[in-house]
Tab-separated table of C-alpha atoms in Angstrom:
chain	number	residue	atom	x	y	z
E	1	UNK	CA	-17.601	-11.341	-21.908
E	2	UNK	CA	-17.773	-10.927	-18.055
E	3	UNK	CA	-14.352	-12.246	-17.463
E	4	UNK	CA	-12.402	-9.378	-18.859
E	5	UNK	CA	-14.716	-6.839	-17.138
E	6	UNK	CA	-13.809	-8.682	-13.708
E	7	UNK	CA	-10.230	-8.472	-14.437
E	8	UNK	CA	-10.183	-4.793	-15.092
E	9	UNK	CA	-12.262	-3.855	-12.159
E	10	UNK	CA	-9.982	-6.002	-9.909
E	11	UNK	CA	-6.943	-4.285	-11.518
E	12	UNK	CA	-8.170	-0.886	-10.960
E	13	UNK	CA	-8.455	-1.567	-7.159
E	14	UNK	CA	-5.152	-3.349	-6.987
E	15	UNK	CA	-3.216	-0.415	-8.905
E	16	UNK	CA	-3.733	2.418	-5.721
E	17	UNK	CA	-2.760	-0.489	-3.383
E	18	UNK	CA	0.688	-0.857	-5.145
E	19	UNK	CA	1.105	2.644	-4.421
E	20	UNK	CA	0.459	1.966	-0.871
E	21	UNK	CA	2.339	-0.737	-0.617
E	22	UNK	CA	5.334	1.314	-2.565
E	23	UNK	CA	5.090	3.538	0.443
E	24	UNK	CA	5.102	0.783	3.082
E	25	UNK	CA	8.021	-0.472	1.604
E	26	UNK	CA	10.015	2.821	1.531
E	27	UNK	CA	9.044	3.724	5.294
E	28	UNK	CA	10.114	0.086	6.410
E	29	UNK	CA	13.307	0.708	4.558
E	30	UNK	CA	13.603	3.879	6.308
E	31	UNK	CA	13.160	2.211	9.436
E	32	UNK	CA	15.827	-0.212	8.739
E	33	UNK	CA	18.348	2.658	7.643
E	34	UNK	CA	17.578	4.508	10.831
E	35	UNK	CA	18.315	1.461	12.852
E	36	UNK	CA	21.420	0.876	10.773
E	37	UNK	CA	22.721	4.807	11.434
E	38	UNK	CA	22.164	5.416	7.955
E	39	UNK	CA	20.028	8.548	8.652
E	40	UNK	CA	20.341	10.450	5.205
E	41	UNK	CA	19.069	7.380	3.468
E	42	UNK	CA	16.462	7.018	5.901
E	43	UNK	CA	15.237	10.448	5.628
E	44	UNK	CA	15.279	9.855	1.813
E	45	UNK	CA	13.117	6.801	1.919
E	46	UNK	CA	10.546	8.595	4.031
E	47	UNK	CA	10.193	11.485	1.528
E	48	UNK	CA	9.703	8.780	-0.988
E	49	UNK	CA	7.113	7.094	1.132
E	50	UNK	CA	5.282	10.500	1.307
E	51	UNK	CA	5.454	10.739	-2.354
E	52	UNK	CA	3.831	7.445	-2.734
E	53	UNK	CA	1.198	8.137	-0.021
E	54	UNK	CA	0.140	11.323	-2.279
E	55	UNK	CA	0.092	9.425	-5.312
E	56	UNK	CA	-2.220	6.520	-4.067
E	57	UNK	CA	-5.199	8.677	-3.263
E	58	UNK	CA	-4.853	10.518	-6.554
E	59	UNK	CA	-4.664	7.211	-8.323
E	60	UNK	CA	-7.623	5.841	-6.733
E	61	UNK	CA	-9.577	9.161	-7.175
E	62	UNK	CA	-8.547	9.161	-10.815
E	63	UNK	CA	-9.700	5.436	-11.576
E	64	UNK	CA	-12.597	5.752	-8.985
E	65	UNK	CA	-11.386	3.196	-6.961
E	66	UNK	CA	-11.698	4.305	-3.488
E	67	UNK	CA	-12.749	1.651	-0.869
E	68	UNK	CA	-13.208	1.102	2.705
E	69	UNK	CA	-10.191	-1.708	2.113
E	70	UNK	CA	-8.015	1.108	0.592
E	71	UNK	CA	-8.761	3.493	3.142
E	72	UNK	CA	-7.969	1.111	5.883
E	73	UNK	CA	-4.795	-0.411	4.426
E	74	UNK	CA	-3.480	3.042	3.608
E	75	UNK	CA	-3.726	4.104	7.454
E	76	UNK	CA	-1.990	1.084	8.535
E	77	UNK	CA	0.817	1.802	6.258
E	78	UNK	CA	0.837	5.282	7.296
E	79	UNK	CA	1.280	4.287	10.904
E	80	UNK	CA	4.463	2.482	9.779
E	81	UNK	CA	5.887	5.267	7.371
E	82	UNK	CA	4.841	8.188	9.336
E	83	UNK	CA	4.607	7.393	12.630
E	84	UNK	CA	6.792	4.358	13.719
E	85	UNK	CA	9.801	5.224	11.318
E	86	UNK	CA	9.972	8.905	11.858
E	87	UNK	CA	9.973	8.344	15.490
E	88	UNK	CA	13.080	5.663	15.484
E	89	UNK	CA	14.807	7.942	13.045
E	90	UNK	CA	14.515	10.848	15.699
E	91	UNK	CA	15.755	8.736	18.512
E	92	UNK	CA	18.473	7.322	16.693
E	93	UNK	CA	19.517	10.380	15.286
E	94	UNK	CA	19.046	13.058	17.874
E	95	UNK	CA	17.653	11.552	20.996
E	96	UNK	CA	19.611	8.761	22.151
E	97	UNK	CA	21.901	10.769	24.349
E	98	UNK	CA	19.019	11.491	26.498
E	99	UNK	CA	18.543	7.833	27.448
E	100	UNK	CA	14.871	7.647	28.820
E	101	UNK	CA	13.857	11.029	28.059
E	102	UNK	CA	15.175	10.383	24.400
E	103	UNK	CA	12.883	7.297	24.054
E	104	UNK	CA	9.821	8.852	25.798
E	105	UNK	CA	9.864	11.766	23.249
E	106	UNK	CA	10.054	9.344	20.374
E	107	UNK	CA	7.217	7.257	21.770
E	108	UNK	CA	5.064	10.407	22.085
E	109	UNK	CA	5.530	10.852	18.265
E	110	UNK	CA	4.819	7.398	17.771
E	111	UNK	CA	1.390	7.698	19.902
E	112	UNK	CA	0.733	11.186	18.431
E	113	UNK	CA	0.743	9.622	15.132
E	114	UNK	CA	-1.522	6.792	15.883
E	115	UNK	CA	-4.194	8.778	17.560
E	116	UNK	CA	-4.046	11.454	14.610
E	117	UNK	CA	-4.769	8.505	12.253
E	118	UNK	CA	-7.405	6.710	14.297
E	119	UNK	CA	-8.985	10.284	14.582
E	120	UNK	CA	-9.592	10.962	10.987
E	121	UNK	CA	-10.681	7.305	10.231
E	122	UNK	CA	-13.676	8.255	12.704
E	123	UNK	CA	-14.429	11.581	11.022
E	124	UNK	CA	-14.816	10.531	7.279
E	125	UNK	CA	-18.183	12.148	7.192
E	126	UNK	CA	-17.229	15.716	8.152
E	127	UNK	CA	-14.600	16.600	5.674
E	128	UNK	CA	-12.933	20.171	4.784
E	129	UNK	CA	-10.923	20.242	1.498
E	130	UNK	CA	-9.152	23.481	2.650
E	131	UNK	CA	-8.033	22.784	6.123
E	132	UNK	CA	-6.464	19.274	7.790
E	133	UNK	CA	-7.657	19.446	11.389
E	134	UNK	CA	-4.134	18.789	13.403
E	135	UNK	CA	-0.696	18.440	11.805
E	136	UNK	CA	-0.828	15.602	9.200
E	137	UNK	CA	1.384	12.585	9.866
E	138	UNK	CA	3.260	13.014	6.874
E	139	UNK	CA	3.792	16.998	7.843
E	140	UNK	CA	5.517	15.334	10.796
E	141	UNK	CA	7.350	12.846	9.348
E	142	UNK	CA	8.663	15.015	6.782
E	143	UNK	CA	9.642	17.541	9.158
E	144	UNK	CA	12.282	15.056	10.746
E	145	UNK	CA	13.356	14.008	7.670
E	146	UNK	CA	14.254	17.023	6.104
E	147	UNK	CA	15.789	18.205	9.322
E	148	UNK	CA	18.051	15.249	8.929
E	149	UNK	CA	18.909	16.170	5.507
E	150	UNK	CA	19.605	19.775	6.393
E	151	UNK	CA	22.093	18.912	9.305
E	152	UNK	CA	23.824	16.331	6.960
E	153	UNK	CA	24.171	18.502	4.476
E	154	UNK	CA	25.433	21.427	6.582
E	155	UNK	CA	27.835	19.029	8.843
E	156	UNK	CA	25.582	20.016	11.702
E	157	UNK	CA	25.024	17.569	14.851
E	158	UNK	CA	21.543	17.754	16.386
E	159	UNK	CA	21.220	19.508	19.894
E	160	UNK	CA	19.434	16.730	21.493
E	161	UNK	CA	17.054	18.939	24.017
E	162	UNK	CA	16.122	20.988	21.282
E	163	UNK	CA	14.784	18.161	19.218
E	164	UNK	CA	13.000	16.450	22.388
E	165	UNK	CA	11.210	20.025	22.598
E	166	UNK	CA	10.301	19.746	18.917
E	167	UNK	CA	9.227	16.026	19.374
E	168	UNK	CA	6.699	17.021	22.199
E	169	UNK	CA	5.373	19.730	20.068
E	170	UNK	CA	4.910	17.701	16.794
E	171	UNK	CA	3.251	14.965	18.829
E	172	UNK	CA	0.881	17.727	20.033
E	173	UNK	CA	0.248	19.199	16.899
E	174	UNK	CA	-0.864	15.970	15.412
E	175	UNK	CA	-3.387	15.615	18.061
E	176	UNK	CA	-4.418	19.097	18.275
E	177	UNK	CA	-7.054	20.988	16.385
E	178	UNK	CA	-4.849	23.498	14.933
E	179	UNK	CA	-5.476	23.825	11.135
E	180	UNK	CA	-2.921	23.122	8.509
E	181	UNK	CA	-3.623	23.980	4.913
E	182	UNK	CA	-4.585	21.373	2.993
E	183	UNK	CA	-4.906	22.433	-0.708
E	184	UNK	CA	-7.589	19.936	-1.740
E	185	UNK	CA	-9.980	22.685	-3.024
E	186	UNK	CA	-7.177	23.854	-5.487
E	187	UNK	CA	-8.136	22.779	-9.151
E	188	UNK	CA	-5.310	22.585	-11.338
E	189	UNK	CA	-7.637	21.897	-14.413
E	190	UNK	CA	-8.997	25.364	-14.106
E	191	UNK	CA	-7.399	28.292	-15.973
E	192	UNK	CA	-4.948	29.956	-13.729
E	193	UNK	CA	-2.807	33.223	-14.146
E	194	UNK	CA	0.367	32.999	-15.797
E	195	UNK	CA	2.041	34.361	-12.404
E	196	UNK	CA	0.913	31.155	-10.841
E	197	UNK	CA	2.857	28.905	-13.221
E	198	UNK	CA	5.968	31.322	-12.791
E	199	UNK	CA	5.940	30.914	-9.159
E	200	UNK	CA	5.784	27.040	-9.386
E	201	UNK	CA	8.577	26.853	-11.736
E	202	UNK	CA	10.504	29.126	-9.288
E	203	UNK	CA	9.862	27.320	-6.343
E	204	UNK	CA	11.131	24.011	-7.908
E	205	UNK	CA	14.072	25.509	-9.415
E	206	UNK	CA	14.991	26.932	-5.590
E	207	UNK	CA	14.492	23.239	-4.416
E	208	UNK	CA	16.746	21.663	-7.031
E	209	UNK	CA	19.688	24.433	-6.126
E	210	UNK	CA	19.816	22.731	-2.713
E	211	UNK	CA	17.285	20.189	-1.758
E	212	UNK	CA	18.614	19.482	1.690
E	213	UNK	CA	18.356	23.046	2.955
E	214	UNK	CA	15.312	24.258	0.855
E	215	UNK	CA	12.869	21.337	1.703
E	216	UNK	CA	13.499	21.710	5.283
E	217	UNK	CA	12.842	25.525	4.958
E	218	UNK	CA	9.513	24.279	3.206
E	219	UNK	CA	8.294	22.047	5.319
E	220	UNK	CA	9.300	23.888	8.519
E	221	UNK	CA	7.349	27.131	7.198
E	222	UNK	CA	4.390	24.921	6.609
E	223	UNK	CA	4.264	23.881	9.951
E	224	UNK	CA	4.836	27.517	11.275
E	225	UNK	CA	2.052	28.794	8.984
E	226	UNK	CA	-0.524	26.223	10.437
E	227	UNK	CA	0.445	27.551	14.217
E	228	UNK	CA	0.131	30.904	12.851
E	229	UNK	CA	-3.459	30.075	11.777
E	230	UNK	CA	-4.583	28.514	15.129
E	231	UNK	CA	-3.425	31.471	16.915
E	232	UNK	CA	-5.196	34.175	14.633
E	233	UNK	CA	-8.231	31.878	13.930
E	234	UNK	CA	-7.982	32.895	10.112
E	235	UNK	CA	-9.028	29.444	8.998
E	236	UNK	CA	-12.499	29.620	10.617
E	237	UNK	CA	-13.190	32.818	8.846
E	238	UNK	CA	-11.989	31.423	5.549
E	239	UNK	CA	-13.875	28.273	6.019
E	240	UNK	CA	-17.075	30.557	7.055
E	241	UNK	CA	-16.899	29.025	10.731
E	242	UNK	CA	-17.610	31.452	13.416
E	243	UNK	CA	-16.263	29.746	16.260
E	244	UNK	CA	-15.554	26.127	17.646
E	245	UNK	CA	-13.280	23.719	16.223
E	246	UNK	CA	-11.679	24.094	12.691
E	247	UNK	CA	-13.374	21.910	10.296
E	248	UNK	CA	-12.109	18.137	10.150
E	249	UNK	CA	-9.838	17.204	7.497
E	250	UNK	CA	-10.729	15.211	4.447
E	251	UNK	CA	-8.888	11.768	4.987
E	252	UNK	CA	-5.313	12.636	4.226
E	253	UNK	CA	-3.477	11.430	7.412
């Protein structure tokens, strides 16, 4: 009688890790594609990794299968998918003409991601469901990936020094205390006005018409919105903080 239960318990914990491993595979595939010069394929692989990163946490919470091992494994996989792979993609796609300056900027992206992941690993006890503390690593990776898609679709060549500056800015945002909207306090199971559903459907249709451009616009808007929150200090007011640093994010990289 105990054997089926033990198998079931083991299966519950394996399932979230399968999603995490799928994200690791997508990130590694994106890394290989970037090295081979297949930049659009690399970008889509990183987007797939981000989707799996969302799913593994949701599945773990749904099955009540959260564990210290799962959290650490997720963090290790995220370092490759949202730290190393985007840095290599950025270098191969835009920064290579800058030689030493280019790979130093790419290194800053990787280092910023490592510091970002390490910071939230030691701040698990102080969490805010509304705001991330600093740009989450998937946010940085998605800006790079969607920028590649936008340029490839528009037939534009990246401007090396512009993306050098953006790389440095992204590295700083990841280790900063700039607040970025998390949305983890949004309960989709509660009743919402019909207009909310309409807005969501319009947004989906907007993305589907031209995903290469629309995804880049959405991610760029998210990053700019966080910077504006940091400048205005609005997040502290919304979260009931009158001063000091904004609340630390719920572990979500």
